[in-house]
Short mmCIF file of C-alpha atoms in Angstrom, two decimals:
data_model
loop_
_atom_site.label_atom_id
_atom_site.label_comp_id
_atom_site.label_asym_id
_atom_site.label_seq_id
_atom_site.Cartn_x
_atom_site.Cartn_y
_atom_site.Cartn_z
CA MET A 133 0.00 0.00 0.00
CA LYS A 134 1.14 3.50 -0.79
CA PHE A 135 0.62 6.38 1.61
CA ARG A 136 -0.03 10.02 0.88
CA ARG A 137 0.21 13.15 2.96
CA LEU A 138 -3.16 14.54 4.02
CA GLY A 139 -3.26 18.20 3.07
CA SER A 140 -0.45 20.22 4.56
CA CYS A 141 -0.41 18.30 7.84
CA GLY A 142 2.18 15.70 8.79
CA MET A 143 -0.17 12.71 8.90
CA LYS A 144 -0.27 10.25 6.02
CA VAL A 145 -3.22 8.13 4.91
CA SER A 146 -3.42 5.00 2.78
CA ALA A 147 -4.07 5.79 -0.88
CA ILE A 148 -7.04 3.44 -0.72
CA SER A 149 -9.19 3.83 2.36
CA TYR A 150 -12.01 1.61 3.55
CA GLY A 151 -15.49 3.13 3.90
CA ASN A 152 -18.61 1.55 5.37
CA TRP A 153 -21.40 3.69 3.97
CA LEU A 154 -24.41 1.49 3.01
CA THR A 155 -22.70 -1.70 4.19
CA HIS A 156 -21.95 -2.06 7.90
CA GLY A 157 -25.06 -2.24 10.01
CA SER A 158 -27.34 -2.52 6.99
CA GLN A 159 -26.37 -4.37 3.77
CA VAL A 160 -23.64 -6.55 5.32
CA GLU A 161 -24.06 -8.62 8.49
CA THR A 162 -21.64 -7.96 11.34
CA LYS A 163 -19.52 -11.12 10.91
CA LEU A 164 -18.98 -10.45 7.20
CA ALA A 165 -18.31 -6.76 7.87
CA LYS A 166 -15.55 -7.71 10.30
CA GLU A 167 -14.06 -10.02 7.67
CA CYS A 168 -14.04 -7.12 5.20
CA VAL A 169 -12.19 -4.91 7.68
CA ARG A 170 -9.71 -7.72 8.33
CA ALA A 171 -9.14 -8.05 4.60
CA ALA A 172 -8.54 -4.30 4.36
CA LEU A 173 -5.94 -4.43 7.11
CA ASP A 174 -4.27 -7.43 5.48
CA ALA A 175 -4.07 -5.45 2.22
CA GLY A 176 -2.23 -2.63 3.98
CA ILE A 177 -5.18 -0.23 4.30
CA THR A 178 -4.91 1.81 7.49
CA THR A 179 -7.45 4.58 6.82
CA PHE A 180 -11.11 3.96 7.68
CA ASP A 181 -14.00 6.31 6.95
CA THR A 182 -17.44 6.23 8.55
CA ALA A 183 -20.14 8.60 9.82
CA ASP A 184 -22.63 8.80 12.65
CA VAL A 185 -25.55 8.80 10.21
CA TYR A 186 -24.55 5.54 8.50
CA ALA A 187 -27.18 3.02 9.64
CA ASN A 188 -27.99 5.55 12.39
CA GLY A 189 -24.83 4.76 14.36
CA ALA A 190 -24.65 1.02 13.67
CA ALA A 191 -21.84 1.45 11.11
CA GLU A 192 -19.61 3.13 13.69
CA LYS A 193 -20.34 0.35 16.19
CA VAL A 194 -19.43 -2.38 13.72
CA LEU A 195 -16.24 -0.61 12.68
CA GLY A 196 -15.24 -0.07 16.29
CA LYS A 197 -15.68 -3.75 17.09
CA ALA A 198 -13.76 -4.78 13.97
CA LEU A 199 -10.80 -2.56 14.92
CA LYS A 200 -10.95 -3.24 18.66
CA HIS A 201 -7.72 -5.23 18.94
CA GLU A 202 -5.70 -3.23 16.42
CA ARG A 203 -2.91 -0.86 17.42
CA ARG A 204 -4.73 2.47 17.48
CA GLU A 205 -1.63 4.48 16.59
CA GLY A 206 -1.33 2.53 13.34
CA LEU A 207 -4.78 3.56 12.11
CA GLU A 208 -6.34 6.72 10.71
CA VAL A 209 -10.04 6.82 11.58
CA MET A 210 -12.36 9.43 10.14
CA THR A 211 -16.00 10.05 11.03
CA LYS A 212 -18.54 12.78 10.29
CA VAL A 213 -21.27 14.94 11.79
CA TYR A 214 -24.21 16.80 10.25
CA PHE A 215 -27.16 14.63 9.23
CA PRO A 216 -30.03 13.74 11.61
CA THR A 217 -29.19 10.95 14.04
CA GLY A 218 -30.69 9.35 17.12
CA GLU A 219 -34.33 10.28 17.60
CA ARG A 220 -33.99 12.95 14.89
CA GLN A 221 -35.47 15.71 17.00
CA HIS A 222 -35.00 19.43 16.37
CA ASN A 223 -31.36 19.62 17.59
CA ASP A 224 -30.24 16.23 16.26
CA THR A 225 -28.88 17.66 13.02
CA GLY A 226 -26.59 20.31 11.58
CA LEU A 227 -23.34 21.86 12.77
CA SER A 228 -24.44 23.75 15.85
CA ARG A 229 -22.15 23.62 18.86
CA LYS A 230 -24.75 21.52 20.67
CA HIS A 231 -24.97 18.91 17.91
CA ILE A 232 -21.21 18.74 17.29
CA MET A 233 -20.35 18.31 20.98
CA GLU A 234 -23.01 15.68 21.54
CA SER A 235 -22.16 13.89 18.30
CA ILE A 236 -18.43 13.54 18.92
CA HIS A 237 -19.19 11.91 22.28
CA GLY A 238 -21.66 9.55 20.62
CA SER A 239 -19.24 8.64 17.82
CA LEU A 240 -16.36 7.93 20.20
CA ARG A 241 -18.63 5.80 22.37
CA ARG A 242 -19.82 3.75 19.39
CA LEU A 243 -16.29 3.40 18.00
CA SER A 244 -14.91 2.54 21.46
CA MET A 245 -12.09 5.01 20.86
CA ASP A 246 -10.69 7.98 22.75
CA TYR A 247 -10.25 10.07 19.60
CA VAL A 248 -10.68 10.13 15.85
CA ASP A 249 -7.95 11.29 13.52
CA VAL A 250 -10.19 13.48 11.35
CA TYR A 251 -13.60 14.81 12.39
CA GLN A 252 -15.53 15.96 9.33
CA ALA A 253 -18.45 18.27 8.63
CA HIS A 254 -20.60 15.96 6.51
CA ARG A 255 -22.08 18.94 4.65
CA TYR A 256 -22.09 22.73 4.96
CA ASP A 257 -24.68 24.07 7.42
CA HIS A 258 -26.52 27.07 6.00
CA PHE A 259 -28.44 27.54 9.27
CA THR A 260 -25.57 27.85 11.76
CA PRO A 261 -22.95 30.62 11.80
CA LEU A 262 -19.69 29.21 10.49
CA GLU A 263 -17.89 30.86 13.42
CA GLU A 264 -19.95 28.76 15.84
CA THR A 265 -19.23 25.58 13.91
CA MET A 266 -15.50 26.15 13.67
CA GLN A 267 -15.21 27.14 17.34
CA ALA A 268 -16.91 23.87 18.30
CA PHE A 269 -14.55 21.91 16.04
CA ALA A 270 -11.60 23.74 17.61
CA ASP A 271 -12.78 22.78 21.09
CA VAL A 272 -13.09 19.14 19.98
CA VAL A 273 -9.50 19.19 18.71
CA HIS A 274 -8.11 21.04 21.72
CA ALA A 275 -9.84 18.51 24.01
CA GLY A 276 -7.91 15.73 22.25
CA LYS A 277 -11.00 14.09 20.76
CA ALA A 278 -9.81 14.66 17.19
CA HIS A 279 -6.44 15.49 15.65
CA TYR A 280 -7.66 17.33 12.57
CA ILE A 281 -10.88 18.48 10.98
CA GLY A 282 -12.25 17.93 7.51
CA VAL A 283 -15.35 18.75 5.52
CA SER A 284 -17.41 17.14 2.78
CA GLU A 285 -18.84 18.60 -0.43
CA TRP A 286 -17.93 22.21 0.43
CA SER A 287 -17.61 24.89 -2.22
CA PRO A 288 -14.36 26.82 -2.82
CA GLU A 289 -15.75 29.84 -0.97
CA GLN A 290 -16.78 27.70 2.00
CA LEU A 291 -13.39 25.99 2.06
CA ARG A 292 -11.60 29.32 2.00
CA ARG A 293 -13.62 30.79 4.88
CA GLY A 294 -13.43 27.59 6.93
CA HIS A 295 -9.67 27.42 6.42
CA GLU A 296 -9.28 31.03 7.52
CA LEU A 297 -11.26 30.45 10.72
CA ALA A 298 -9.41 27.20 11.45
CA ASN A 299 -6.09 29.02 11.27
CA GLN A 300 -7.36 31.72 13.60
CA LEU A 301 -8.48 29.05 16.08
CA GLY A 302 -5.22 27.12 15.97
CA ILE A 303 -6.50 23.97 14.27
CA GLN A 304 -5.93 22.38 10.86
CA LEU A 305 -8.57 21.92 8.16
CA VAL A 306 -6.86 19.21 6.13
CA SER A 307 -9.43 17.48 3.93
CA ASN A 308 -12.54 17.76 1.81
CA GLN A 309 -14.61 14.68 0.96
CA PRO A 310 -16.39 15.10 -2.38
CA GLN A 311 -17.73 12.64 -4.91
CA TYR A 312 -15.14 12.21 -7.65
CA ASN A 313 -14.71 9.63 -10.39
CA MET A 314 -14.25 9.27 -14.16
CA VAL A 315 -17.82 10.43 -14.78
CA HIS A 316 -18.41 12.97 -12.00
CA ARG A 317 -15.61 15.58 -12.19
CA ILE A 318 -17.25 18.78 -10.95
CA ILE A 319 -14.46 19.52 -8.43
CA GLU A 320 -11.69 19.81 -11.02
CA ALA A 321 -12.22 23.38 -12.19
CA GLU A 322 -12.39 25.24 -8.87
CA VAL A 323 -12.37 23.01 -5.77
CA VAL A 324 -9.08 21.28 -6.55
CA PRO A 325 -7.10 24.48 -7.35
CA THR A 326 -8.48 26.19 -4.24
CA SER A 327 -7.62 23.16 -2.13
CA ARG A 328 -4.07 23.02 -3.47
CA GLU A 329 -3.65 26.68 -2.55
CA LEU A 330 -4.96 26.14 0.98
CA GLY A 331 -3.17 22.86 1.70
CA ILE A 332 -6.32 20.74 1.69
CA SER A 333 -6.50 17.25 0.19
CA GLN A 334 -9.48 15.42 -1.25
CA VAL A 335 -10.55 12.12 0.29
CA VAL A 336 -13.06 11.09 -2.33
CA PHE A 337 -16.15 8.93 -2.12
CA SER A 338 -17.85 6.98 -4.89
CA PRO A 339 -14.71 6.49 -7.01
CA LEU A 340 -16.57 3.63 -8.73
CA TYR A 341 -19.70 5.76 -9.27
CA GLU A 342 -21.87 3.50 -7.11
CA GLY A 343 -20.40 0.46 -8.84
CA ILE A 344 -21.28 1.64 -12.36
CA LEU A 345 -17.59 1.87 -13.33
CA THR A 346 -16.95 -1.77 -12.43
CA GLY A 347 -18.85 -2.70 -15.59
CA LYS A 348 -21.12 -5.16 -13.78
CA TYR A 349 -24.29 -3.31 -14.78
CA LEU A 350 -25.08 -4.02 -18.41
CA PRO A 351 -27.46 -1.97 -20.59
CA GLY A 352 -30.89 -3.55 -20.91
CA GLU A 353 -30.21 -6.21 -18.27
CA GLN A 354 -31.26 -6.71 -14.66
CA ALA A 355 -28.78 -5.87 -11.92
CA PRO A 356 -26.71 -8.87 -10.81
CA GLU A 357 -28.01 -10.65 -7.73
CA GLY A 358 -26.30 -9.38 -4.57
CA SER A 359 -25.20 -6.10 -6.16
CA ARG A 360 -26.07 -2.75 -4.62
CA ALA A 361 -28.62 -2.05 -7.35
CA ALA A 362 -30.38 -5.32 -6.53
CA THR A 363 -30.39 -4.75 -2.76
CA GLU A 364 -33.50 -3.17 -1.28
CA GLY A 365 -32.78 -0.19 0.92
CA VAL A 366 -29.59 0.92 -0.81
CA ASN A 367 -30.47 0.66 -4.50
CA GLN A 368 -31.95 4.17 -4.65
CA PHE A 369 -28.43 5.57 -4.93
CA VAL A 370 -27.62 3.69 -8.12
CA SER A 371 -31.01 3.06 -9.77
CA ARG A 372 -31.13 6.46 -11.49
CA LYS A 373 -27.67 5.95 -12.95
CA MET A 374 -28.72 2.56 -14.30
CA GLN A 375 -31.47 4.21 -16.31
CA ASP A 376 -28.81 5.94 -18.42
CA GLU A 377 -28.23 3.10 -20.87
CA GLU A 378 -25.90 5.21 -22.98
CA LEU A 379 -23.66 5.64 -19.94
CA LEU A 380 -23.71 1.88 -19.33
CA ARG A 381 -22.72 1.31 -22.96
CA ARG A 382 -19.88 3.83 -22.72
CA VAL A 383 -18.61 2.16 -19.55
CA GLN A 384 -18.44 -1.17 -21.37
CA GLY A 385 -16.15 0.61 -23.80
CA LEU A 386 -13.64 0.95 -20.96
CA ARG A 387 -13.25 -2.82 -20.67
CA PRO A 388 -10.69 -3.14 -23.52
CA ILE A 389 -8.59 -0.43 -21.86
CA ALA A 390 -8.53 -2.34 -18.58
CA ASP A 391 -7.81 -5.59 -20.41
CA ASP A 392 -4.86 -4.05 -22.23
CA LEU A 393 -3.40 -3.02 -18.89
CA GLY A 394 -4.10 -6.40 -17.29
CA ILE A 395 -6.27 -4.88 -14.55
CA THR A 396 -9.94 -4.94 -13.61
CA MET A 397 -12.33 -2.14 -14.49
CA ALA A 398 -12.58 -1.28 -10.78
CA GLN A 399 -8.81 -0.93 -10.60
CA LEU A 400 -8.86 1.24 -13.71
CA ALA A 401 -11.41 3.56 -12.07
CA LEU A 402 -9.53 3.75 -8.78
CA SER A 403 -6.13 4.33 -10.39
CA TRP A 404 -7.68 7.08 -12.55
CA VAL A 405 -8.83 8.89 -9.39
CA LEU A 406 -5.43 8.52 -7.73
CA ALA A 407 -3.70 10.02 -10.77
CA ASN A 408 -4.90 13.42 -9.49
CA ASP A 409 -2.21 14.62 -7.08
CA ASN A 410 -4.73 16.47 -4.90
CA ILE A 411 -6.41 13.17 -4.03
CA ALA A 412 -4.96 11.82 -0.79
CA SER A 413 -7.18 8.76 -0.69
CA ALA A 414 -10.02 7.08 -2.57
CA ILE A 415 -12.66 5.48 -0.38
CA ALA A 416 -13.56 1.94 -1.40
CA GLY A 417 -16.32 -0.05 0.22
CA ALA A 418 -16.92 -3.78 0.06
CA SER A 419 -19.64 -6.30 0.67
CA ARG A 420 -17.24 -9.25 0.34
CA PRO A 421 -13.65 -9.59 1.65
CA GLU A 422 -12.26 -10.65 -1.72
CA GLN A 423 -13.16 -7.26 -3.19
CA ILE A 424 -10.67 -5.50 -0.92
CA ALA A 425 -7.39 -6.88 -2.24
CA GLY A 426 -8.29 -5.83 -5.77
CA SER A 427 -9.11 -2.31 -4.66
CA ALA A 428 -5.89 -2.02 -2.68
CA ALA A 429 -3.82 -3.14 -5.68
CA ALA A 430 -5.07 -0.13 -7.64
CA ALA A 431 -2.74 2.09 -5.60
CA ASP A 432 0.20 0.57 -7.50
CA VAL A 433 -1.23 1.23 -10.98
CA GLU A 434 0.07 4.28 -12.86
CA LEU A 435 -1.89 5.20 -15.97
CA PRO A 436 0.03 6.48 -19.01
CA PRO A 437 -1.25 9.79 -20.44
CA GLU A 438 -2.50 8.06 -23.58
CA VAL A 439 -4.72 5.81 -21.45
CA VAL A 440 -6.22 8.82 -19.69
CA SER A 441 -6.98 10.32 -23.10
CA ARG A 442 -8.62 7.08 -24.27
CA ILE A 443 -10.85 7.10 -21.19
CA ASP A 444 -11.99 10.65 -21.96
CA GLU A 445 -12.74 9.68 -25.56
CA VAL A 446 -14.80 6.65 -24.53
CA LEU A 447 -16.90 8.45 -21.91
CA GLY A 448 -17.30 11.59 -24.03
CA ASP A 449 -20.38 13.66 -23.19
CA ARG A 450 -21.25 11.45 -20.21
CA ILE A 451 -18.52 13.22 -18.22
CA ASN A 452 -19.95 15.85 -15.88
CA ARG A 453 -17.60 18.79 -15.34
CA ASP A 454 -20.22 21.35 -14.27
CA ALA A 455 -18.52 23.36 -11.50
CA GLY A 456 -21.85 25.07 -10.85
CA GLN A 457 -23.05 21.91 -9.12
CA VAL A 458 -20.40 22.14 -6.41
CA GLY A 459 -21.96 22.70 -3.00
CA GLN A 460 -25.44 21.69 -4.10
CA ALA A 461 -25.30 18.54 -1.96
CA SER A 462 -25.59 20.67 1.20
CA PRO A 463 -29.28 20.88 2.25
CA THR A 464 -30.96 24.25 1.86
CA GLU A 465 -33.73 23.28 4.26
CA ARG A 466 -33.38 22.25 7.89
CA LEU A 467 -33.60 18.46 8.11
CA ALA A 468 -35.07 18.26 11.59
#
């Protein structure tokens, strides 16, 4: 496994990290989830990403149990706060001081850990003063409950203001967690240059575009049994993408490229993401342990420039580069 520096801080993370969104506590039973975490560790992955909202806390519990006997200093654990959790009452959401302080205690309790390495704002909160949010994050860091802070799906302007406040408060904003993959590239025009300037890395989710880029979903055919698209409760995230049959056809056009390189389509997608030097880590999930080793191996694949050009030609107008969509994932209405 290769390791990359996270932003301008001194900590390194594994180029492939393990994430348990939609799996632990929901799609994958606890025993199998633990086996997936074990496989990640065996593959050299040391960075683990979760969130309090995943399975309403169950994902953090499963991850904590799976990592219980590991050397804590050899891991980088990241969790998030924002979305409604618990009983989902009026203060159980957002980035208020109240919710942040109560959420970090809940996350550490579920993880059975004294601290997390990166505590992340899961979205931008339009209903709480940013000064209040950043002061609460600073108090979490100064209390030793997190080493660094990060954010997810923030716009360049939000990153710039958050970074400024973090510096004033004596803490480090080191990461942004956006969606980024061969198809969804909206961060390239503005978020990435701003992040480079500020010393912020991307830790990206959905590098396989909800599994679309693995090539397992074929145009005009039913989703394979056991896949995310065929699993009730999580398939809403990929079903819309599956309706774009032209996209599915274009993705099949990537198969000869992967074959020429002697790698899987998933490895092609992951190595493409890691070719961007502002990406510190690509988050890969798994529902089966055998998927992990293949994902980890992608960190060793370097794509020649001509391959990158071929990918662009194959995907063509299915590539989304609309920088105007950045920040739109943050709710504009209070969720609770």
